[in-house]
GROMACS .gro file of C-alpha atoms in nm:
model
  352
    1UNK     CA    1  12.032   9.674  16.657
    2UNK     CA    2  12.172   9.466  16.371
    3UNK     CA    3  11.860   9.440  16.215
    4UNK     CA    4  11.790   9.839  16.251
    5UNK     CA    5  12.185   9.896  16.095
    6UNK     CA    6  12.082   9.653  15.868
    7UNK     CA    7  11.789   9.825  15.722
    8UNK     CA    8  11.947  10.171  15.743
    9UNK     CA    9  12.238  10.084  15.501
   10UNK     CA   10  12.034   9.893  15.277
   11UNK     CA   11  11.781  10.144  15.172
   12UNK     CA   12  12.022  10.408  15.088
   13UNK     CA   13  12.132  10.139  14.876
   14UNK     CA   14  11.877  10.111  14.716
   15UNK     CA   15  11.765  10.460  14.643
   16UNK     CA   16  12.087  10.546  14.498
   17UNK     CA   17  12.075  10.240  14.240
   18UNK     CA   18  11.697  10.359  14.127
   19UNK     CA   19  11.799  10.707  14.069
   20UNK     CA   20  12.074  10.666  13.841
   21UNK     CA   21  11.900  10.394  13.655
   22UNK     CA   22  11.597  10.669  13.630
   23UNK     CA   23  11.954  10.920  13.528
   24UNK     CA   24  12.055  10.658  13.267
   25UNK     CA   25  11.691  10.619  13.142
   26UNK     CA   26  11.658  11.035  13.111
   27UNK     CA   27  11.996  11.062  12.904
   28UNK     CA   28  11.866  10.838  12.663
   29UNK     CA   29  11.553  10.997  12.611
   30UNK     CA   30  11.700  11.275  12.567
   31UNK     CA   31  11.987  11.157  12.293
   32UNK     CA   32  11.659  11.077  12.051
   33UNK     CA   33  11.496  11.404  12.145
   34UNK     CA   34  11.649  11.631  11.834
   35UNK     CA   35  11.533  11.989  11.773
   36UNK     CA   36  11.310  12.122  11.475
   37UNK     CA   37  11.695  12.209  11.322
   38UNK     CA   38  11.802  11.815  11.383
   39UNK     CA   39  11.738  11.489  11.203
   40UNK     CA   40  11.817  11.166  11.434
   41UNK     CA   41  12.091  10.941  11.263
   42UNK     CA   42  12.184  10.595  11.443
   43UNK     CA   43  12.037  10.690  11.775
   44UNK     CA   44  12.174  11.030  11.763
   45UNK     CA   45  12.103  11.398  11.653
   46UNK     CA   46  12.250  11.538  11.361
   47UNK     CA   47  12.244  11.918  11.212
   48UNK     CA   48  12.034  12.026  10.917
   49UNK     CA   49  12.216  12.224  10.700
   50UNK     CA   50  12.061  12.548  10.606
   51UNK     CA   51  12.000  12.718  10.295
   52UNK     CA   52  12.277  12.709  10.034
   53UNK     CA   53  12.460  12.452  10.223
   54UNK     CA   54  12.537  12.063  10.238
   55UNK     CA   55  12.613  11.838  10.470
   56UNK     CA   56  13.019  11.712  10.396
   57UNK     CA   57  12.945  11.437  10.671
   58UNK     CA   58  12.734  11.179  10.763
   59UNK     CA   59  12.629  11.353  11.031
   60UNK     CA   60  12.704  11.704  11.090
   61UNK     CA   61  12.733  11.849  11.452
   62UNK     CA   62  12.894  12.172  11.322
   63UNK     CA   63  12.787  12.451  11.103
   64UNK     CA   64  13.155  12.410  10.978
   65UNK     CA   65  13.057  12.065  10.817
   66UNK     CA   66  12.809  12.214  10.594
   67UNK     CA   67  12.977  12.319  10.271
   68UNK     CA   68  12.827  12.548  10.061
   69UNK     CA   69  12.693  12.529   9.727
   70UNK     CA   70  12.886  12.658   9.397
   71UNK     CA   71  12.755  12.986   9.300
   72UNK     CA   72  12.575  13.028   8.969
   73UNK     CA   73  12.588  12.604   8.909
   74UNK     CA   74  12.355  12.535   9.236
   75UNK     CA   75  12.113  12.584   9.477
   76UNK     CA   76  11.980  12.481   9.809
   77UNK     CA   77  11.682  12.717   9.892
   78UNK     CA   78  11.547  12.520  10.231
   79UNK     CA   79  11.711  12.391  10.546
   80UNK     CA   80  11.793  12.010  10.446
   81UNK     CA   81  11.960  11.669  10.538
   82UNK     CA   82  12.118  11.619  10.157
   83UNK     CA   83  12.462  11.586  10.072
   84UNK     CA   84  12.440  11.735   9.686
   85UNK     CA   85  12.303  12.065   9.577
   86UNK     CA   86  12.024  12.092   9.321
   87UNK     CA   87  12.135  12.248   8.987
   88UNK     CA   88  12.066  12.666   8.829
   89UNK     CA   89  11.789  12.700   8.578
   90UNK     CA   90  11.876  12.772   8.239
   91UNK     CA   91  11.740  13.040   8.080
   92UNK     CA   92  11.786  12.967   7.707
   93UNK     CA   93  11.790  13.262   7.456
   94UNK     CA   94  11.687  13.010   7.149
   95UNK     CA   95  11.337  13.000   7.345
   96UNK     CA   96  11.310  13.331   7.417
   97UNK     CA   97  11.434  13.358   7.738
   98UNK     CA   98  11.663  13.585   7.940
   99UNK     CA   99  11.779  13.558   8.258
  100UNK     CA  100  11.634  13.840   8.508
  101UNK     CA  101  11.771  13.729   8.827
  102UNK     CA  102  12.096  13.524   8.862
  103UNK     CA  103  12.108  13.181   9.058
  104UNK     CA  104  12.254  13.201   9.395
  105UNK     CA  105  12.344  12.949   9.628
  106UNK     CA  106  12.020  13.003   9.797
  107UNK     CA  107  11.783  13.118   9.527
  108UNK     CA  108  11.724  12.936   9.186
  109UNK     CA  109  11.785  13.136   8.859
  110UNK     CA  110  11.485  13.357   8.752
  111UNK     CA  111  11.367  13.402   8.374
  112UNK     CA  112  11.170  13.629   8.157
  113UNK     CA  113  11.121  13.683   7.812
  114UNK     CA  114  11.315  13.877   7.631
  115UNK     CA  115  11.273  14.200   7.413
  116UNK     CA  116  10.981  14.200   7.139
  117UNK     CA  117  10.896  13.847   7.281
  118UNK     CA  118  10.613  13.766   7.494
  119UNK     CA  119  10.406  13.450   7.691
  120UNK     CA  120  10.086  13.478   7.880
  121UNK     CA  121  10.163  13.168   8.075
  122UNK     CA  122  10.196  13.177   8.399
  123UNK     CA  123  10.492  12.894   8.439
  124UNK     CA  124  10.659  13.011   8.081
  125UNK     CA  125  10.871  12.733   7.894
  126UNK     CA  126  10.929  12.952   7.580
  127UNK     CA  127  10.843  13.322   7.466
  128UNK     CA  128  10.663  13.366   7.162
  129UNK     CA  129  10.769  13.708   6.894
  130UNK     CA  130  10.554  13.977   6.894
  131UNK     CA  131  10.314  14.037   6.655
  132UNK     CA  132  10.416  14.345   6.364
  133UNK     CA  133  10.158  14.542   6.297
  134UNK     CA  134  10.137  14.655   5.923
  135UNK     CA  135  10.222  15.012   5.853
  136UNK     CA  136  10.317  15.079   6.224
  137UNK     CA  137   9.959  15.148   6.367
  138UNK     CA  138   9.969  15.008   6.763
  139UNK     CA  139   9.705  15.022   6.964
  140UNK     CA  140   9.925  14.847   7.263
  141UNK     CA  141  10.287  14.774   7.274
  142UNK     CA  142  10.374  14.409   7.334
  143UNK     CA  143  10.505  14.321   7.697
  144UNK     CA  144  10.673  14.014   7.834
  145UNK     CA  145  10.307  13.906   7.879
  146UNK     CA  146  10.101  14.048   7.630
  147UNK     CA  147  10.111  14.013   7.236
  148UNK     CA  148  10.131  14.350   7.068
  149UNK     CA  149   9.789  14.509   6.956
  150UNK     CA  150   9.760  14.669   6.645
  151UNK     CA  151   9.493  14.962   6.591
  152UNK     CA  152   9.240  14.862   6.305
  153UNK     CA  153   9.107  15.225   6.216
  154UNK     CA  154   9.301  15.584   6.113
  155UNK     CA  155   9.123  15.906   6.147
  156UNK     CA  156   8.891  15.972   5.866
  157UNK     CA  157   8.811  15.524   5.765
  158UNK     CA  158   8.438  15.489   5.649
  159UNK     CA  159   8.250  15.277   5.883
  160UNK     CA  160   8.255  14.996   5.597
  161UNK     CA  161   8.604  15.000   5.595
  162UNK     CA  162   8.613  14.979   5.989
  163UNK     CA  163   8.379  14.714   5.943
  164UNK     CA  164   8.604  14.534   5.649
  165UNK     CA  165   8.926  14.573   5.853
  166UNK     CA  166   8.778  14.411   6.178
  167UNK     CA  167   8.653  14.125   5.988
  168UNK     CA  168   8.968  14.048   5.858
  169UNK     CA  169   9.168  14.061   6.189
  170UNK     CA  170   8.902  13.812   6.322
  171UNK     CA  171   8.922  13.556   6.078
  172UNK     CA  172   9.333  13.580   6.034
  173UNK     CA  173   9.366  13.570   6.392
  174UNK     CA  174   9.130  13.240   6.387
  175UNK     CA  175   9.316  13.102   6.089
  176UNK     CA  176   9.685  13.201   6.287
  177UNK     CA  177   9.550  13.038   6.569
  178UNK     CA  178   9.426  12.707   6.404
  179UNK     CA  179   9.747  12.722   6.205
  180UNK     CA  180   9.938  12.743   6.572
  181UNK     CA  181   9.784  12.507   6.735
  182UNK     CA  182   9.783  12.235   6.433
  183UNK     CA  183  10.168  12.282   6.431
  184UNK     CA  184  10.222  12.270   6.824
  185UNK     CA  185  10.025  11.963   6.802
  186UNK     CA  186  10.196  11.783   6.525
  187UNK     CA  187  10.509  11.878   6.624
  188UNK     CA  188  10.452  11.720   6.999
  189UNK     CA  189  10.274  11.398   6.829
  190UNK     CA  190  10.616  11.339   6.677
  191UNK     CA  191  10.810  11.391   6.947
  192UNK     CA  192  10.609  11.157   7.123
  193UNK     CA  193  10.615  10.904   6.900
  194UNK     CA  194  10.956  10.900   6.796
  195UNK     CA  195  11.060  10.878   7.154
  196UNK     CA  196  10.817  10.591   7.221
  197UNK     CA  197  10.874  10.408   6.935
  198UNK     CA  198  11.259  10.431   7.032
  199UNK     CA  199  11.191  10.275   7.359
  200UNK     CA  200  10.938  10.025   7.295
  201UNK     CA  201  10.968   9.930   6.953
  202UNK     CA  202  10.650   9.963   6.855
  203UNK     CA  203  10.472  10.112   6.558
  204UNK     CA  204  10.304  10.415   6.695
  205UNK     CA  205  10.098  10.523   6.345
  206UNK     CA  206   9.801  10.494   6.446
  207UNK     CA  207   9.615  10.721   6.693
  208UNK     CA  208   9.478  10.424   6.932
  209UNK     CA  209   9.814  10.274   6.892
  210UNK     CA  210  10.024  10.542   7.025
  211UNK     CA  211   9.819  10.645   7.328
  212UNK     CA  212   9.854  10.243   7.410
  213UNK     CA  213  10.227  10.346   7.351
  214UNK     CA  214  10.284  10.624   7.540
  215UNK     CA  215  10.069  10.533   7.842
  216UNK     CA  216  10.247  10.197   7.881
  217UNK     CA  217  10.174  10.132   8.240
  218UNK     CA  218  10.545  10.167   8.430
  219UNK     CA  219  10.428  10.030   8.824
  220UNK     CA  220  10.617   9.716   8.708
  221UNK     CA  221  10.926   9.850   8.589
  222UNK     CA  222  11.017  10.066   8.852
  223UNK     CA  223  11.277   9.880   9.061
  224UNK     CA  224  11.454   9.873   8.720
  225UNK     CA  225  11.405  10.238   8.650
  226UNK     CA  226  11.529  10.325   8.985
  227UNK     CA  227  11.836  10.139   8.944
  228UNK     CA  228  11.990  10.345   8.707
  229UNK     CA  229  11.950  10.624   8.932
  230UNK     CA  230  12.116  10.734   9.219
  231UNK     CA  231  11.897  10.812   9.533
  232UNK     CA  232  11.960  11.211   9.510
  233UNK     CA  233  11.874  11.187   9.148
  234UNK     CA  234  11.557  10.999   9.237
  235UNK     CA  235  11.502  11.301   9.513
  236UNK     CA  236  11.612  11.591   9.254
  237UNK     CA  237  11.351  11.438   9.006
  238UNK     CA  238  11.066  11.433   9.259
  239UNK     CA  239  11.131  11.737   9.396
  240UNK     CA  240  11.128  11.881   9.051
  241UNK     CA  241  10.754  11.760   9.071
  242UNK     CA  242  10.646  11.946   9.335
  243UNK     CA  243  10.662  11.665   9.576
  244UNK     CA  244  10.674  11.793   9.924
  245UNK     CA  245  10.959  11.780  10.165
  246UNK     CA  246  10.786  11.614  10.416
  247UNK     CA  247  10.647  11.351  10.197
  248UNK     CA  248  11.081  11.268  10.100
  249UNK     CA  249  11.194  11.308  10.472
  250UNK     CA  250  10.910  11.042  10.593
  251UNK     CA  251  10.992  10.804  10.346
  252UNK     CA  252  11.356  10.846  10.400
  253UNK     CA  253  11.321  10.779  10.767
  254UNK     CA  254  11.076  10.496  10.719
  255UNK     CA  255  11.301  10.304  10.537
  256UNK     CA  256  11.652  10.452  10.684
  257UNK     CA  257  11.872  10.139  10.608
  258UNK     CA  258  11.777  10.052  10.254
  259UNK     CA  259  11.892  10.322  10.011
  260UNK     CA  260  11.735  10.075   9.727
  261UNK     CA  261  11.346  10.109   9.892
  262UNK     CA  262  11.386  10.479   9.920
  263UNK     CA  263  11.397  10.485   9.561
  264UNK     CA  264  11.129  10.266   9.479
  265UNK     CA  265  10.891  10.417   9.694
  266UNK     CA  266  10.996  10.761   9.641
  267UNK     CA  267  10.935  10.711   9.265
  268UNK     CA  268  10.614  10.525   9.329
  269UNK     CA  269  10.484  10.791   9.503
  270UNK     CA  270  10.545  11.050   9.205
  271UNK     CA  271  10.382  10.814   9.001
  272UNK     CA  272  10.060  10.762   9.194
  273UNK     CA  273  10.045  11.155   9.152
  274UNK     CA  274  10.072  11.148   8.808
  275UNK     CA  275   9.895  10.886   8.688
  276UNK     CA  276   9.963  10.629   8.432
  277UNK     CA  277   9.879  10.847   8.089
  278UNK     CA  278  10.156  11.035   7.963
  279UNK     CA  279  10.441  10.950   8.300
  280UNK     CA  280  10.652  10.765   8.016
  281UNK     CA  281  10.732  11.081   7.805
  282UNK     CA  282  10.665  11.299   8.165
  283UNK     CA  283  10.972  11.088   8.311
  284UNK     CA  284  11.185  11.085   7.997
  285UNK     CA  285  11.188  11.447   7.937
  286UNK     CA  286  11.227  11.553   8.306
  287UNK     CA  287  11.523  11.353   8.288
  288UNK     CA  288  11.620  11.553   7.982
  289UNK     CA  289  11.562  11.888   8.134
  290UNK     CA  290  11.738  11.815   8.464
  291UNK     CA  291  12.079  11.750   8.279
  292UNK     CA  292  12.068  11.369   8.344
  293UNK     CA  293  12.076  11.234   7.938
  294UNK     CA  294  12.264  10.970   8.018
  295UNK     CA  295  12.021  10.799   8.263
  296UNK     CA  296  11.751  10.884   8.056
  297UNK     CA  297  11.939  10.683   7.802
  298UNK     CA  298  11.996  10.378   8.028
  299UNK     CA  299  11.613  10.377   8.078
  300UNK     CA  300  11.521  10.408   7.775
  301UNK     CA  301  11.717  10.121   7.652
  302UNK     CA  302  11.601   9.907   7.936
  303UNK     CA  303  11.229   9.977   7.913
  304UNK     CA  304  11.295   9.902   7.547
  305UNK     CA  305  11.427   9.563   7.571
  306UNK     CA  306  11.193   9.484   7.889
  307UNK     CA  307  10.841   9.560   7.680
  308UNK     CA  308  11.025   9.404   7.362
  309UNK     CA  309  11.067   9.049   7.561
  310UNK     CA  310  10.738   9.104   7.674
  311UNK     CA  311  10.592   9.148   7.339
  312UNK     CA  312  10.732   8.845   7.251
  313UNK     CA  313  10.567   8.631   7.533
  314UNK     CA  314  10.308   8.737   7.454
  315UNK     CA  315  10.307   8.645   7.102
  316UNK     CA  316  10.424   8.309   7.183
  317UNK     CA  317  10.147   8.211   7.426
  318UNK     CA  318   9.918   8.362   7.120
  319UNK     CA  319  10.117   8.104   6.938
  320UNK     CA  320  10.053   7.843   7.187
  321UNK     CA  321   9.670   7.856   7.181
  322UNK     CA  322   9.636   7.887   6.838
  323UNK     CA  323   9.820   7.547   6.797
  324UNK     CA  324   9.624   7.403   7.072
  325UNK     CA  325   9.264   7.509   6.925
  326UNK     CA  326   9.387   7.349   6.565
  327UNK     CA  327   9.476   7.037   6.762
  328UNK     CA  328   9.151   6.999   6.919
  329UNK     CA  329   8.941   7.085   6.625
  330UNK     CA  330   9.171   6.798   6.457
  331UNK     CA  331   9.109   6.588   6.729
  332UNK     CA  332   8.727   6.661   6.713
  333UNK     CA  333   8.721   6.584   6.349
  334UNK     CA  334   8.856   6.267   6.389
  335UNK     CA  335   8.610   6.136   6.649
  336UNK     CA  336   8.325   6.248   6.415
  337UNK     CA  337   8.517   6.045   6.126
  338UNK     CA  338   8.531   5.726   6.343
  339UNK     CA  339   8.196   5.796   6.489
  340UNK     CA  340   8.072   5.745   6.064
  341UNK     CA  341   8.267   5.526   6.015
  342UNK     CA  342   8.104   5.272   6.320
  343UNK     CA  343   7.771   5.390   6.210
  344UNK     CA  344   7.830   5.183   5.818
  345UNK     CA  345   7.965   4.901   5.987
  346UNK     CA  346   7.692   4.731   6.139
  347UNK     CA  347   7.496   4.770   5.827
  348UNK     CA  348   7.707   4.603   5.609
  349UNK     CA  349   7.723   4.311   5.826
  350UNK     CA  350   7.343   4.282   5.832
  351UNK     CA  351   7.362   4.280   5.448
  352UNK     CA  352   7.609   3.974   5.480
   0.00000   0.00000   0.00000
């Protein structure tokens, strides 16, 4: 009988302490088990805040600590886990540009080009004016993305002169466009240079010269370029570039405790994207057009002093060799000198 009690209070026992370690072991599965509107945080689930909102907190369990962006200064125009909001497009008028739909705080501003301007791009940076056509005769008004075109016959013309007036249209509009694209392409050679030139100190004259300039390759300067930038300025300058939200949430979770690797290899992975040619002026300007001239400034100066000390180890190791072939040849020299020399001296004692 005591071995039957025995047995009967035991397994209970037991039973009881399996199922709530099986309870403890479901609770924490489910703590890490966050819905497609969650992030997990520190072994819990936190709130995404939806569009044209920010999380206030670490990590948000309310709706109430998402605040919402400023209108007509930001933006937020996807459910996200970031704590700033990204900044209104400027439309500006000296390019052409009007604004055609104000920024809210879930849409970005829209632009369009404004009257008697036009641009047959489809992403537009600047309008271009319409063309006046002599003594009024239009064919086609101009439209926000369409040059005006001007009729080139009036009731009654000759066929010569038909012929005389479409000749010269074709050659002026060749000459107008040569003359267009010469300027557009002068004017961003200078840019270029002047801004590499600033940075790296080098004379950027020459052709070769300033394409070994400008596509200076930056993999080894990035943990200093991402230094002088915050972590949502890193993600407000990738995301300018079209790099996916996915791609930023992955890396953010892969390297969740070190702030200074989500930089790096956020940045790194906008530059594998772009490439090495032209990501010095791409990164500079971006910079620029995002509103962050100071940074661009700090990394400008940087990259300049960092290529200028490494122009100058170079040259010294240059230095270096030179010295060391000179020695050799001196050293060669002197062996063949010696070598002579040894050669006359065993005649001159057989003479004696």
């Amino acid at each position: 009988m005591e071995t039957c009690c025995k047995n009967d209070t035991e397994v209970p026992i037991h039973i009881a302490h399996n199922k709530s370690i099986t309870r403890k072991r479901n609770i924490g599965k489910r703590e890490i088990n966050c819905t497609e509107k969650e992030y997990s945080l520190n072994g819990q689930c936190c709130m995404k805040c939806g569009h044209g909102h920010v999380k206030s907190v670490e990590c948000p369990k309310t709706a109430a600590q998402c605040v919402p962006c400023k209108s007509g200064e930001e933006y937020m125009d996807h459910i996200n886990v970031l704590d700033k909001c990204m900044r209104c497009r400027s439309c500006d008028i000296e390019l052409g540009l009007v604004v055609v739909k104000n920024c809210t705080p879930t849409e970005n501003a829209e632009c369009s080009c404004a009257k008697n301007h036009y641009c047959s791009s489809p992403q537009c940076e600047h309008c271009e004016s319409c063309t006046i056509c002599e003594k009024g005769l239009v064919e086609k008004e101009c439209t926000s993305t369409s040059d005006t075109v001007c009729r080139t016959q009036e009731a009654g013309m000759p066929p010569w002169g038909t012929a005389i007036i479409v000749i010269f249209v074709i050659v002026s509009g060749v000459a107008l466009g040569l003359k267009f694209y010469r300027k557009k392409k002068q004017k961003n050679f200078i840019t270029q240079r002047y801004t590499v030139e600033a940075v790296t100190g080098k004379d950027c004259s020459g052709e070769t010269s300033t394409l070994i300039c400008i596509d200076d390759d930056l993999s080894r300067h990035v943990p200093d370029i991402v230094k002088e930038m915050t972590l949502d300025e890193v993600k407000a300058f990738v995301r300018h570039h079209k790099l996916s939200e996915p791609t930023i949430d992955e890396i953010i979770r892969d390297y969740c405790y070190d702030t200074s690797e989500q930089k790096i290899k956020l940045f790194q992975k906008w530059y594998q994207r772009h490439g090495i040619r032209g990501a010095y002026i791409t990164l500079i300007s971006s910079l620029r057009d995002l509103k962050m001239r100071a940074v661009a400034d700090k990394i400008e100066q940087k990259l300049k002093v960092a290529v200028s000390s490494h122009q100058e180890s170079r040259e010294s190791h240059n230095d270096k060799t030179e010295q060391s072939n000179t020695c050799s040849q001196e050293v060669g020299k002197s062996y063949h000198d010696n070598a002579e020399i040894s050669n006359t001296y065993p005649e001159s004692l057989e003479e004696t």
